[in-house]
Tab-separated table of C-alpha atoms in Angstrom:
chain	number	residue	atom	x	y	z
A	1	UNK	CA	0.000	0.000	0.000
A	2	UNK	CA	1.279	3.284	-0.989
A	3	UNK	CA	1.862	6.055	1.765
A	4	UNK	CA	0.472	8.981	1.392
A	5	UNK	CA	3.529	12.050	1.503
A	6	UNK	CA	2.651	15.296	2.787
A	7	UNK	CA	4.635	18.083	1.576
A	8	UNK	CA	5.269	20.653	3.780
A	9	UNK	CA	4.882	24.415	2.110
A	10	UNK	CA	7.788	26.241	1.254
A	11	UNK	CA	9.008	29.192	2.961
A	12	UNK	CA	8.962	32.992	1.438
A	13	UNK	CA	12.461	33.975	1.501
A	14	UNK	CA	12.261	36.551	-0.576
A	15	UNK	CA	10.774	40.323	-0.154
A	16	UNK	CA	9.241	40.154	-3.791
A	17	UNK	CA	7.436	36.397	-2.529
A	18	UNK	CA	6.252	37.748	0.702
A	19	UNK	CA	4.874	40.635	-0.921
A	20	UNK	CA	3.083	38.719	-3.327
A	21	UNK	CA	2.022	36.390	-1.027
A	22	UNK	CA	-2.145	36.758	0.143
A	23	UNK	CA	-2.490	35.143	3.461
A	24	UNK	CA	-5.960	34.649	2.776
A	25	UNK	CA	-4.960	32.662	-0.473
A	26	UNK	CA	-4.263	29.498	1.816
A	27	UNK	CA	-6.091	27.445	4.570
A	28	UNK	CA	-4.002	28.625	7.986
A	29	UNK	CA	-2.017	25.176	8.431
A	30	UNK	CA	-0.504	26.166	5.101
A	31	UNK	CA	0.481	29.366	6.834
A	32	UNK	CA	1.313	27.885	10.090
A	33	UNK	CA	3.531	25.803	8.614
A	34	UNK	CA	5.570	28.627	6.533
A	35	UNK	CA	6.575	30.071	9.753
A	36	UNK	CA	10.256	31.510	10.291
A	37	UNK	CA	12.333	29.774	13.121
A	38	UNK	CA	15.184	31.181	12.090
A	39	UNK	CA	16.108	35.292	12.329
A	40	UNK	CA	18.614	34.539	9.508
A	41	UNK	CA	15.898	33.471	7.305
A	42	UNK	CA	14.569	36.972	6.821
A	43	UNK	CA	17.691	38.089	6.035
A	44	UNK	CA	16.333	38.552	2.238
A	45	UNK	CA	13.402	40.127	3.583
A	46	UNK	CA	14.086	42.640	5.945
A	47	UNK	CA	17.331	45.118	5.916
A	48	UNK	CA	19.503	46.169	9.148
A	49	UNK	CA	18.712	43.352	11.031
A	50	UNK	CA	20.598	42.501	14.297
A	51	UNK	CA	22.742	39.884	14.510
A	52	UNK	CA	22.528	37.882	17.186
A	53	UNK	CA	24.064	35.155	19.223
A	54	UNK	CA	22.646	31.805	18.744
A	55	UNK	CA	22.471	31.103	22.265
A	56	UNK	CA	19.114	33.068	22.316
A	57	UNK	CA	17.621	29.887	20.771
A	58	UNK	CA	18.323	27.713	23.660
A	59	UNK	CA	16.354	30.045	25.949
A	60	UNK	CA	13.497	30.988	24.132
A	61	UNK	CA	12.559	29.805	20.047
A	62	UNK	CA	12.038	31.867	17.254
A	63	UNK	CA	8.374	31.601	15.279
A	64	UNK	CA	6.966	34.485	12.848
A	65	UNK	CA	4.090	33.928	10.851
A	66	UNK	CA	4.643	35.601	7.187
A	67	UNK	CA	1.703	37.642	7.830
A	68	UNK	CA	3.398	38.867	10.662
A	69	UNK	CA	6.943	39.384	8.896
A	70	UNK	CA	4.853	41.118	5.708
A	71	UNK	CA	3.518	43.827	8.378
A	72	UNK	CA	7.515	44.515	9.465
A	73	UNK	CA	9.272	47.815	8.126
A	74	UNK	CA	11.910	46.310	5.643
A	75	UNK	CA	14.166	48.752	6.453
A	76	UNK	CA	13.353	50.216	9.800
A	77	UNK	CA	15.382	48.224	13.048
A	78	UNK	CA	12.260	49.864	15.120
A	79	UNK	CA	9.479	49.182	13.536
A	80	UNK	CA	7.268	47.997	16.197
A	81	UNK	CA	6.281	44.815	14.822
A	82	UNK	CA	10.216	43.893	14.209
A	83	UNK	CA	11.094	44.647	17.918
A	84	UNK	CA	8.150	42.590	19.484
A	85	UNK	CA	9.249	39.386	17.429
A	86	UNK	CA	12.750	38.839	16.509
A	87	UNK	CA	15.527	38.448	18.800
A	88	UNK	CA	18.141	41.092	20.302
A	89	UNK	CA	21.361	41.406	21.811
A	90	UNK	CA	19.523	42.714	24.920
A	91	UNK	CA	18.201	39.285	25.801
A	92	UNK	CA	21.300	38.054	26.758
A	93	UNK	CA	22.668	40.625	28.562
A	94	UNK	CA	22.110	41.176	32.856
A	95	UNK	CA	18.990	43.225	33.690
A	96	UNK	CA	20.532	44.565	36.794
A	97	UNK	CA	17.742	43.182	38.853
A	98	UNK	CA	16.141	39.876	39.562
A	99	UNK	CA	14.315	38.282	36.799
A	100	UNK	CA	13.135	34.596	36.686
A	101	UNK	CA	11.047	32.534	34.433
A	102	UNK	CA	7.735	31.925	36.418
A	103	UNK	CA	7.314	35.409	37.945
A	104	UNK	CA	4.338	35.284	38.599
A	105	UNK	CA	4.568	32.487	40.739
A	106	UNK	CA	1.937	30.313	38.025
A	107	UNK	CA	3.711	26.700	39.031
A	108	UNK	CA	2.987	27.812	42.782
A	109	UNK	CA	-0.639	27.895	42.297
A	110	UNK	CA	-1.028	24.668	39.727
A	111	UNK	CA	-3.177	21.985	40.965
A	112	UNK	CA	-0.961	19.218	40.896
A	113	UNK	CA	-1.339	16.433	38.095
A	114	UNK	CA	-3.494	19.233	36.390
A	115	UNK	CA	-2.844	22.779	33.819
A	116	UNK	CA	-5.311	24.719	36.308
A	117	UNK	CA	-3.228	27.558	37.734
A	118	UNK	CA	-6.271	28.159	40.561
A	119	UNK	CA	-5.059	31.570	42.063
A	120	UNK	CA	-8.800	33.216	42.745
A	121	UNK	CA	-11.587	31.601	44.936
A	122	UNK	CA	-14.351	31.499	41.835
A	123	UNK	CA	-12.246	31.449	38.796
A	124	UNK	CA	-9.014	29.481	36.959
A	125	UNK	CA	-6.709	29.513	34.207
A	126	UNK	CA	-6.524	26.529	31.701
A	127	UNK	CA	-3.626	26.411	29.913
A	128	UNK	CA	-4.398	24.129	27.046
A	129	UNK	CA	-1.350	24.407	24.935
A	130	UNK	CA	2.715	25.150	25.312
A	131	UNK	CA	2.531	26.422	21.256
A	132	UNK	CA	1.396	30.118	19.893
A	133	UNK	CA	1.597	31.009	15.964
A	134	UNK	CA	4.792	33.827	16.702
A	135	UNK	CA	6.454	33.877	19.702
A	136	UNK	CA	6.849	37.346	21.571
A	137	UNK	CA	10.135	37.806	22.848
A	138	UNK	CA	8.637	39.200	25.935
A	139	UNK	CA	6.566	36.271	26.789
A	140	UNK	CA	5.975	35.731	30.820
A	141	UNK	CA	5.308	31.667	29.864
A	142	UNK	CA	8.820	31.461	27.929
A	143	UNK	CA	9.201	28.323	31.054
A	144	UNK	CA	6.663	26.523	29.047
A	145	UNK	CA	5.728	28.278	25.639
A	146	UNK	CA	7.716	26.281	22.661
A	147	UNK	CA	9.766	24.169	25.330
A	148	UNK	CA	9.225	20.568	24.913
A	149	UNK	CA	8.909	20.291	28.601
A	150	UNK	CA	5.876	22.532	28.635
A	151	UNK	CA	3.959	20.388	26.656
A	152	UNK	CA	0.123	19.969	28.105
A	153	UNK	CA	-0.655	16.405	27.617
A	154	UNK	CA	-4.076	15.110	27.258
A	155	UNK	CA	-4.049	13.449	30.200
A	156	UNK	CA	-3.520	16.541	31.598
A	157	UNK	CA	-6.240	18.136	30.359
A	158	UNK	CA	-8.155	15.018	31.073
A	159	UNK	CA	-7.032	15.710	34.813
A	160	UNK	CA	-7.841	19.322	34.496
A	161	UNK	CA	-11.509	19.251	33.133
A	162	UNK	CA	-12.263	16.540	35.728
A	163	UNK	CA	-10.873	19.418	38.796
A	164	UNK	CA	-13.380	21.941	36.926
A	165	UNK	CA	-15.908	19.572	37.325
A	166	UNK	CA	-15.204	18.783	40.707
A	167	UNK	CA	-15.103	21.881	42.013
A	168	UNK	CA	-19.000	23.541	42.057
A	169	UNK	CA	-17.159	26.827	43.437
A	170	UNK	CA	-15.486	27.622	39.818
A	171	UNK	CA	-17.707	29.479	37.576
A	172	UNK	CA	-14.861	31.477	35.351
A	173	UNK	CA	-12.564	29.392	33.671
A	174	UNK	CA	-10.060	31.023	30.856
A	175	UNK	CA	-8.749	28.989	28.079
A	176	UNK	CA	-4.741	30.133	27.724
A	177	UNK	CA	-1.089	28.724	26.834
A	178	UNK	CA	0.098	29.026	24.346
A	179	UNK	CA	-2.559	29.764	22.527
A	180	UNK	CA	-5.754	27.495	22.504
A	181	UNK	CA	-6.408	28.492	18.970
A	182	UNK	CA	-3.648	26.367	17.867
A	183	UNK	CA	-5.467	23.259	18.540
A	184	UNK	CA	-7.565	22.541	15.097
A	185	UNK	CA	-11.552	22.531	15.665
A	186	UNK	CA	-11.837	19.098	16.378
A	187	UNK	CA	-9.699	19.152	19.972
A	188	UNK	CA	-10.814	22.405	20.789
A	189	UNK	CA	-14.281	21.303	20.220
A	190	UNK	CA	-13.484	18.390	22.311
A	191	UNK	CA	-12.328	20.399	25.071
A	192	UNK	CA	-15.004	22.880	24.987
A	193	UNK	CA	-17.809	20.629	24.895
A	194	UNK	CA	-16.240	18.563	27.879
A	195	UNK	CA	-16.151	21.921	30.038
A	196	UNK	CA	-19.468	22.751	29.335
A	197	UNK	CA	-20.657	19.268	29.765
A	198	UNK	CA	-18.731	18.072	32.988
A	199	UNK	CA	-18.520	21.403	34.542
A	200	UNK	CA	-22.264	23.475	33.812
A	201	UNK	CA	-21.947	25.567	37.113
A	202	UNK	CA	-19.124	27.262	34.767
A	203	UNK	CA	-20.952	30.358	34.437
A	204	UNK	CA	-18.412	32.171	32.098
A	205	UNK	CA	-16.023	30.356	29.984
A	206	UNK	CA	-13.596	32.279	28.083
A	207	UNK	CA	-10.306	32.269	25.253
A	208	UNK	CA	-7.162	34.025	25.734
A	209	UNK	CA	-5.427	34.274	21.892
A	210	UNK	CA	-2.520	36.289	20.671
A	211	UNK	CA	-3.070	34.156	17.389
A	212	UNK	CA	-6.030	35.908	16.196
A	213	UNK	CA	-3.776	38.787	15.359
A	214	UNK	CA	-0.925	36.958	14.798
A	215	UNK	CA	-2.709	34.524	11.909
A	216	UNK	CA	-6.429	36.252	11.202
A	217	UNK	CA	-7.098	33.593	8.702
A	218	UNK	CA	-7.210	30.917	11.735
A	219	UNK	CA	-10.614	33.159	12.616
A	220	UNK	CA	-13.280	30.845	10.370
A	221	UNK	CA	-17.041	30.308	9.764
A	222	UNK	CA	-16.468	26.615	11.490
A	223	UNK	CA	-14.221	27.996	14.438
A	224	UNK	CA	-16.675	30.184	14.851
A	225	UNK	CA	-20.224	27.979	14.977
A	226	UNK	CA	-17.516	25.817	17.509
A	227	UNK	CA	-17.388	28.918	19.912
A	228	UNK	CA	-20.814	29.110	19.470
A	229	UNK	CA	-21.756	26.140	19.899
A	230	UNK	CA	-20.356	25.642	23.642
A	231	UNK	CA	-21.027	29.254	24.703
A	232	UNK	CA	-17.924	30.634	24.696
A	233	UNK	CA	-18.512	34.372	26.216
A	234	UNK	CA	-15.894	35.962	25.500
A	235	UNK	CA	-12.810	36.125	23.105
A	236	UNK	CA	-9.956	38.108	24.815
A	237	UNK	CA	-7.234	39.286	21.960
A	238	UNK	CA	-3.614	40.772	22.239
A	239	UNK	CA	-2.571	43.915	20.406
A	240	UNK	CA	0.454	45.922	21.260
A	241	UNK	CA	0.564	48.581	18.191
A	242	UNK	CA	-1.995	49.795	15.786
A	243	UNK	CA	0.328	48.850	12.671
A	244	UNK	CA	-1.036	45.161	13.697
A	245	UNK	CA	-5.043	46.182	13.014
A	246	UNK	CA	-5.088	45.378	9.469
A	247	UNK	CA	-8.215	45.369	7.255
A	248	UNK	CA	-7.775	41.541	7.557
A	249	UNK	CA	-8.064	41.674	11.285
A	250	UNK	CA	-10.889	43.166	11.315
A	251	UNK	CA	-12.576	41.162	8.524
A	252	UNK	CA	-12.281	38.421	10.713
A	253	UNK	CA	-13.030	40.306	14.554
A	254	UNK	CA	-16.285	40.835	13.017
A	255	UNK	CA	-16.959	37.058	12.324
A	256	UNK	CA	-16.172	36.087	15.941
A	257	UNK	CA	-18.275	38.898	16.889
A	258	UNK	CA	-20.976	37.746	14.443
A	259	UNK	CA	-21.302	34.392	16.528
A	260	UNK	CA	-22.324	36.508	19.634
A	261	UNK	CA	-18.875	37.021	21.158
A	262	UNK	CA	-17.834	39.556	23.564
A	263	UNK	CA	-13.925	40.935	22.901
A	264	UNK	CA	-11.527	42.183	24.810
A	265	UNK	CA	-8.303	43.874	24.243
A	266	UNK	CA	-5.310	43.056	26.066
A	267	UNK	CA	-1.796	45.528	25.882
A	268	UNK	CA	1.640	45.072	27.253
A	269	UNK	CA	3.230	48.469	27.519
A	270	UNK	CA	6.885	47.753	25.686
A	271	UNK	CA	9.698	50.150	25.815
A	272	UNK	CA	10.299	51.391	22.259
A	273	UNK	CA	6.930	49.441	20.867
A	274	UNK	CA	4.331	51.448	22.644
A	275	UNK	CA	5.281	53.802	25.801
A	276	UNK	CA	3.978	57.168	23.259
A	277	UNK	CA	0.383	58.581	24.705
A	278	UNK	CA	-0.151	59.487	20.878
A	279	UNK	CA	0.020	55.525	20.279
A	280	UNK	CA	-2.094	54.586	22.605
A	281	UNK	CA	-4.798	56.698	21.882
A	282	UNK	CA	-4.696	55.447	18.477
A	283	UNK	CA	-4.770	51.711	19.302
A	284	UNK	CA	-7.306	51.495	21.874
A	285	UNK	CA	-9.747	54.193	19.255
A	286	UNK	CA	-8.977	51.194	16.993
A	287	UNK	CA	-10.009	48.639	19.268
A	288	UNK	CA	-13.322	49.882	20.418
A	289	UNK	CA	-14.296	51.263	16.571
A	290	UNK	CA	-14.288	47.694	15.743
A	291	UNK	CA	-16.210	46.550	18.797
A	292	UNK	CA	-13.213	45.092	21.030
A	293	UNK	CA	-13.001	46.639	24.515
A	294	UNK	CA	-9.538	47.620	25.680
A	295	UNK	CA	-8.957	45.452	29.112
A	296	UNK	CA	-5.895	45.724	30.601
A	297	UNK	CA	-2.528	47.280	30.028
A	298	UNK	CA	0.111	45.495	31.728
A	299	UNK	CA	3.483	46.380	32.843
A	300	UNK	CA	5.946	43.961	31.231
A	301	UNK	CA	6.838	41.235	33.176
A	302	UNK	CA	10.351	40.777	34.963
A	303	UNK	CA	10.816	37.542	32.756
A	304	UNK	CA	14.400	36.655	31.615
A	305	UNK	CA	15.525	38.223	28.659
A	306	UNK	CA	12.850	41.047	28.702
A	307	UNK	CA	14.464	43.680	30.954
A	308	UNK	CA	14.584	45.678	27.425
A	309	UNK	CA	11.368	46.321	27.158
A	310	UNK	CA	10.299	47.550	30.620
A	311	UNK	CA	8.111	50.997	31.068
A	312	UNK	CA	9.305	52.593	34.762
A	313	UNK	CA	5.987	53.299	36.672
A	314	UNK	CA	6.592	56.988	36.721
A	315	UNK	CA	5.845	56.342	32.882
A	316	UNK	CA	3.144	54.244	32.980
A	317	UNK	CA	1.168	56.545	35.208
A	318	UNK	CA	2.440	59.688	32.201
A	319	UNK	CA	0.664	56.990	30.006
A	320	UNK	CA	-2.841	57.264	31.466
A	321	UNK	CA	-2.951	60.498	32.290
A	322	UNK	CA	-2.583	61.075	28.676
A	323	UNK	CA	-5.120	58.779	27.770
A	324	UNK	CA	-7.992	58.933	30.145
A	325	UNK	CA	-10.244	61.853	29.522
A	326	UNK	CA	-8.599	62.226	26.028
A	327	UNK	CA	-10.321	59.555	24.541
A	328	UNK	CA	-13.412	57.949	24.799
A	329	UNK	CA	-14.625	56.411	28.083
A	330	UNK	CA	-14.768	53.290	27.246
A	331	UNK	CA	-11.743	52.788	25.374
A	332	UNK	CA	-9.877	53.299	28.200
A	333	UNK	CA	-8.754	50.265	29.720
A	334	UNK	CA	-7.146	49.398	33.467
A	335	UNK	CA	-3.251	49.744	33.443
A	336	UNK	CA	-1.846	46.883	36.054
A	337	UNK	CA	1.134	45.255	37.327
A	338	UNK	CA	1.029	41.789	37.875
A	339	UNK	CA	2.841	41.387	41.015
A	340	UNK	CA	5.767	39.036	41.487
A	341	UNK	CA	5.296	35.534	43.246
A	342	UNK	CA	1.562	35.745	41.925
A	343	UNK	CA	0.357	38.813	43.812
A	344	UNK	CA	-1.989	39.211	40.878
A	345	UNK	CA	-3.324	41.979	39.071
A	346	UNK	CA	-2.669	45.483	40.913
A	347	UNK	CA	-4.200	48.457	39.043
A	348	UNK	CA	-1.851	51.405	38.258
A	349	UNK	CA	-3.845	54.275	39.079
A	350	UNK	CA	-2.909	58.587	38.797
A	351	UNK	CA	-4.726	60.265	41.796
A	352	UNK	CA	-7.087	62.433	40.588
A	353	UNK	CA	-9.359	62.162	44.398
A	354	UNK	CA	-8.121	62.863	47.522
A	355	UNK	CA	-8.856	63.123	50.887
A	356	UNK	CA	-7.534	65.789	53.034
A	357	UNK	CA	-7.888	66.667	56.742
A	358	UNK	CA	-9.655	70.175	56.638
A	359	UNK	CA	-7.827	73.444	58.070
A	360	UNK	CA	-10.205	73.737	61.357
A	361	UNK	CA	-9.249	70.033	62.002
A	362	UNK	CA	-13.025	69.145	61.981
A	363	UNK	CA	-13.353	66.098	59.815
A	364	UNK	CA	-12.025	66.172	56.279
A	365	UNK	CA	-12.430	67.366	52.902
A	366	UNK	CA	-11.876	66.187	49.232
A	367	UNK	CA	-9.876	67.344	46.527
A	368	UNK	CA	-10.773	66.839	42.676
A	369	UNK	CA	-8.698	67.121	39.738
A	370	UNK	CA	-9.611	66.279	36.153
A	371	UNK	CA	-7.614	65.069	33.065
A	372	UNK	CA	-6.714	69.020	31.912
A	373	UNK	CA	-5.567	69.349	35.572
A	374	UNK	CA	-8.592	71.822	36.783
A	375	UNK	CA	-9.578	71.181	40.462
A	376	UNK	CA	-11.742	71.699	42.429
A	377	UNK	CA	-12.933	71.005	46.162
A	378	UNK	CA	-16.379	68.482	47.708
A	379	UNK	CA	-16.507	69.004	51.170
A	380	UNK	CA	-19.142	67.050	51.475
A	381	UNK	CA	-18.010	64.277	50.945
A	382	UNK	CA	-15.429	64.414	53.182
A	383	UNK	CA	-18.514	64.528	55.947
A	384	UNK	CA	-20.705	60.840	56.902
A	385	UNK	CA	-24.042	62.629	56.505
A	386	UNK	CA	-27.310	61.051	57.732
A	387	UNK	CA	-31.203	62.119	56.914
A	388	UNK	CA	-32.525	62.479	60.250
A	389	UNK	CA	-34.922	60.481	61.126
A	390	UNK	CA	-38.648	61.663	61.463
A	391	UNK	CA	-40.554	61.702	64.269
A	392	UNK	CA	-44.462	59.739	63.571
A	393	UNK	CA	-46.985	62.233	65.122
């Protein structure tokens, strides 16, 4: 009997082939499997890039999409796209401060012989898969994302659905890696279906994908009647710049949103990719014209081999003050730092209300200031003020 051979499709090596190439031409397996794992395979493609030491390998993989390499500058070493996804010099080099690669204290908080990191009282994170489509060098999961160690067996998530299922107290349970979306629609209708089947006190199941942006074309008519199908609530996607909102993108936003879909945005706020109010602004008007609320904006983790990246707080706080009254309401999204050891998510907040002991010393008074800086003072409620209570004749 003859075997069957499955040829794998070439790569585009070439500016002039990536250029010509229509990501939409090709099912998104094609495309997954054109990816770049080397940096020195782009070297035809994009101009002035950085050479670096192949030691970067061993700690964390290379994997670009060419829908992600088409969006990078060919000429510009900080174009935001190239500085999120290939790697630097930087990486190897001491960040002066302690960084590790759980941080956030994830393995600390793993039900053991499951993938459930189960941090809060009422809600978990699933992580389904140790693969995503491109690899960000400033992943906080580099421990488990493209390491063959991190692999999330099915027994695993076997183990994992059967804790969800066990424990009535979980309704909010968040499908992450990796991404989920690189399972094809047959396991991740599986594992979907077994959620809501095993586990219906789950109240609010949800996906956590970078890959939507990262490969649109993996966003389908079938991926969608799966989500569906099994109630999936809401799809939470990752967008650090606006150059990665492409017409395509949002062609294919609208079909998740189409099945009934809540989205949210989620930001990292990278040194050199992102830390300009004017960017912002732009990105998150982006977002919520096409129906995807911004979420959070998080500080970038103090992973190894992404010291580079890091905003200072000062910054970050610079950052929503020029954003919040500037834009609409609800485009604005929560900044946060998730805190080391698994703290969890601590909002980064500008004071714009305060509470200030008044000048006769009896009781206090607040102070108000607005995003253009006016202020202005509500002694009341500084005071606990009751209605008194009236008398029946």
């Amino acid at each position: 009997m003859l075997q069957k051979v499955v040829i794998s499709p070439r790569q585009l090596l070439t500016r002039a082939e990536l250029e010509a190439y229509d990501p939409a031409s090709e099912s998104w397996q094609k495309q997954f499997a054109r990816r770049y794992i080397r940096h020195s395979e782009l070297k035809d493609i994009l101009d002035n890039m950085e050479d670096v030491n192949g030691t970067v390998y061993e700690k964390f993989a290379v994997s670009i999409t060419p829908y992600m390499a088409k969006l990078m500058d060919p000429h510009d070493p900080n174009c935001p796209i190239r500085l999120q996804y290939l790697p630097s010099r930087h990486e190897e080099q001491k960040a002066g401060f302690e960084t590790m690669l759980d941080e956030l204290g994830e393995e600390g908080d793993t039900v053991p012989g499951t993938s459930v990191v189960h941090r809060y009282p009422r809600r978990v994170l699933f992580l389904v898969s140790n693969t995503c489509a491109t690899l960000c060098r400033f992943c906080t999961r580099k421990r488990m994302v493209s390491q063959p160690t991190g692999s999330v067996h099915k027994d695993e998530i076997e183990r994992s659905i059967d804790y969800i299922a066990s424990n009535k107290d979980i309704d909010d349970v968040l499908l992450s890696g990796g991404d989920p979306l690189t399972f094809d629609d047959e396991r991740l209708d599986y594992i979907l279906g077994a959620i809501r089947e095993r586990a219906p006190h789950v109240r609010f199941l949800r996906i956590g994908s970078r890959m939507v942006v990262q490969l649109p074309t993996r966003v389908t008519p079938e991926l969608c009647a799966i989500l569906e199908k099994h109630r999936v609530q809401m799809v939470n996607i990752h967008i650090n710049h606006p150059k990665e909102i492409t017409p395509l993108l949002r062609e294919r936003v609208k079909l998740i949103q189409k099945a009934g879909i809540m989205m949210g945005l989620q930001t990292v706020c990278l040194k050199g990719v992102n830390d300009d109010v004017a960017v912002l602004r732009e990105l998150f008007m982006q977002a919520i014209e096409m129906g995807v609320r911004p979420y959070y904006v998080y500080s970038t983790d103090m992973v190894e081999g992404a010291h580079h990246f890091i905003v200072p707080y000062h910054r970050m706080l610079e950052l929503y003050e020029g954003i919040r009254g500037w834009i609409s309401g609800p485009a604005v999204p929560t900044f946060v730092v998730d805190g080391l050891g698994g703290l969890g998510k601590l909002p980064i907040i500008p004071t714009y209300v305060t509470e200030e002991i008044r000048r006769d010393g009896q009781g206090t008074t607040i102070k108000c200031r607005n995003y253009k800086g006016d202020t202005v003072e509500m002694p009341g409620l500084g005071l606990d003020f009751r209605v008194p209570s009236q008398s029946r004749a």
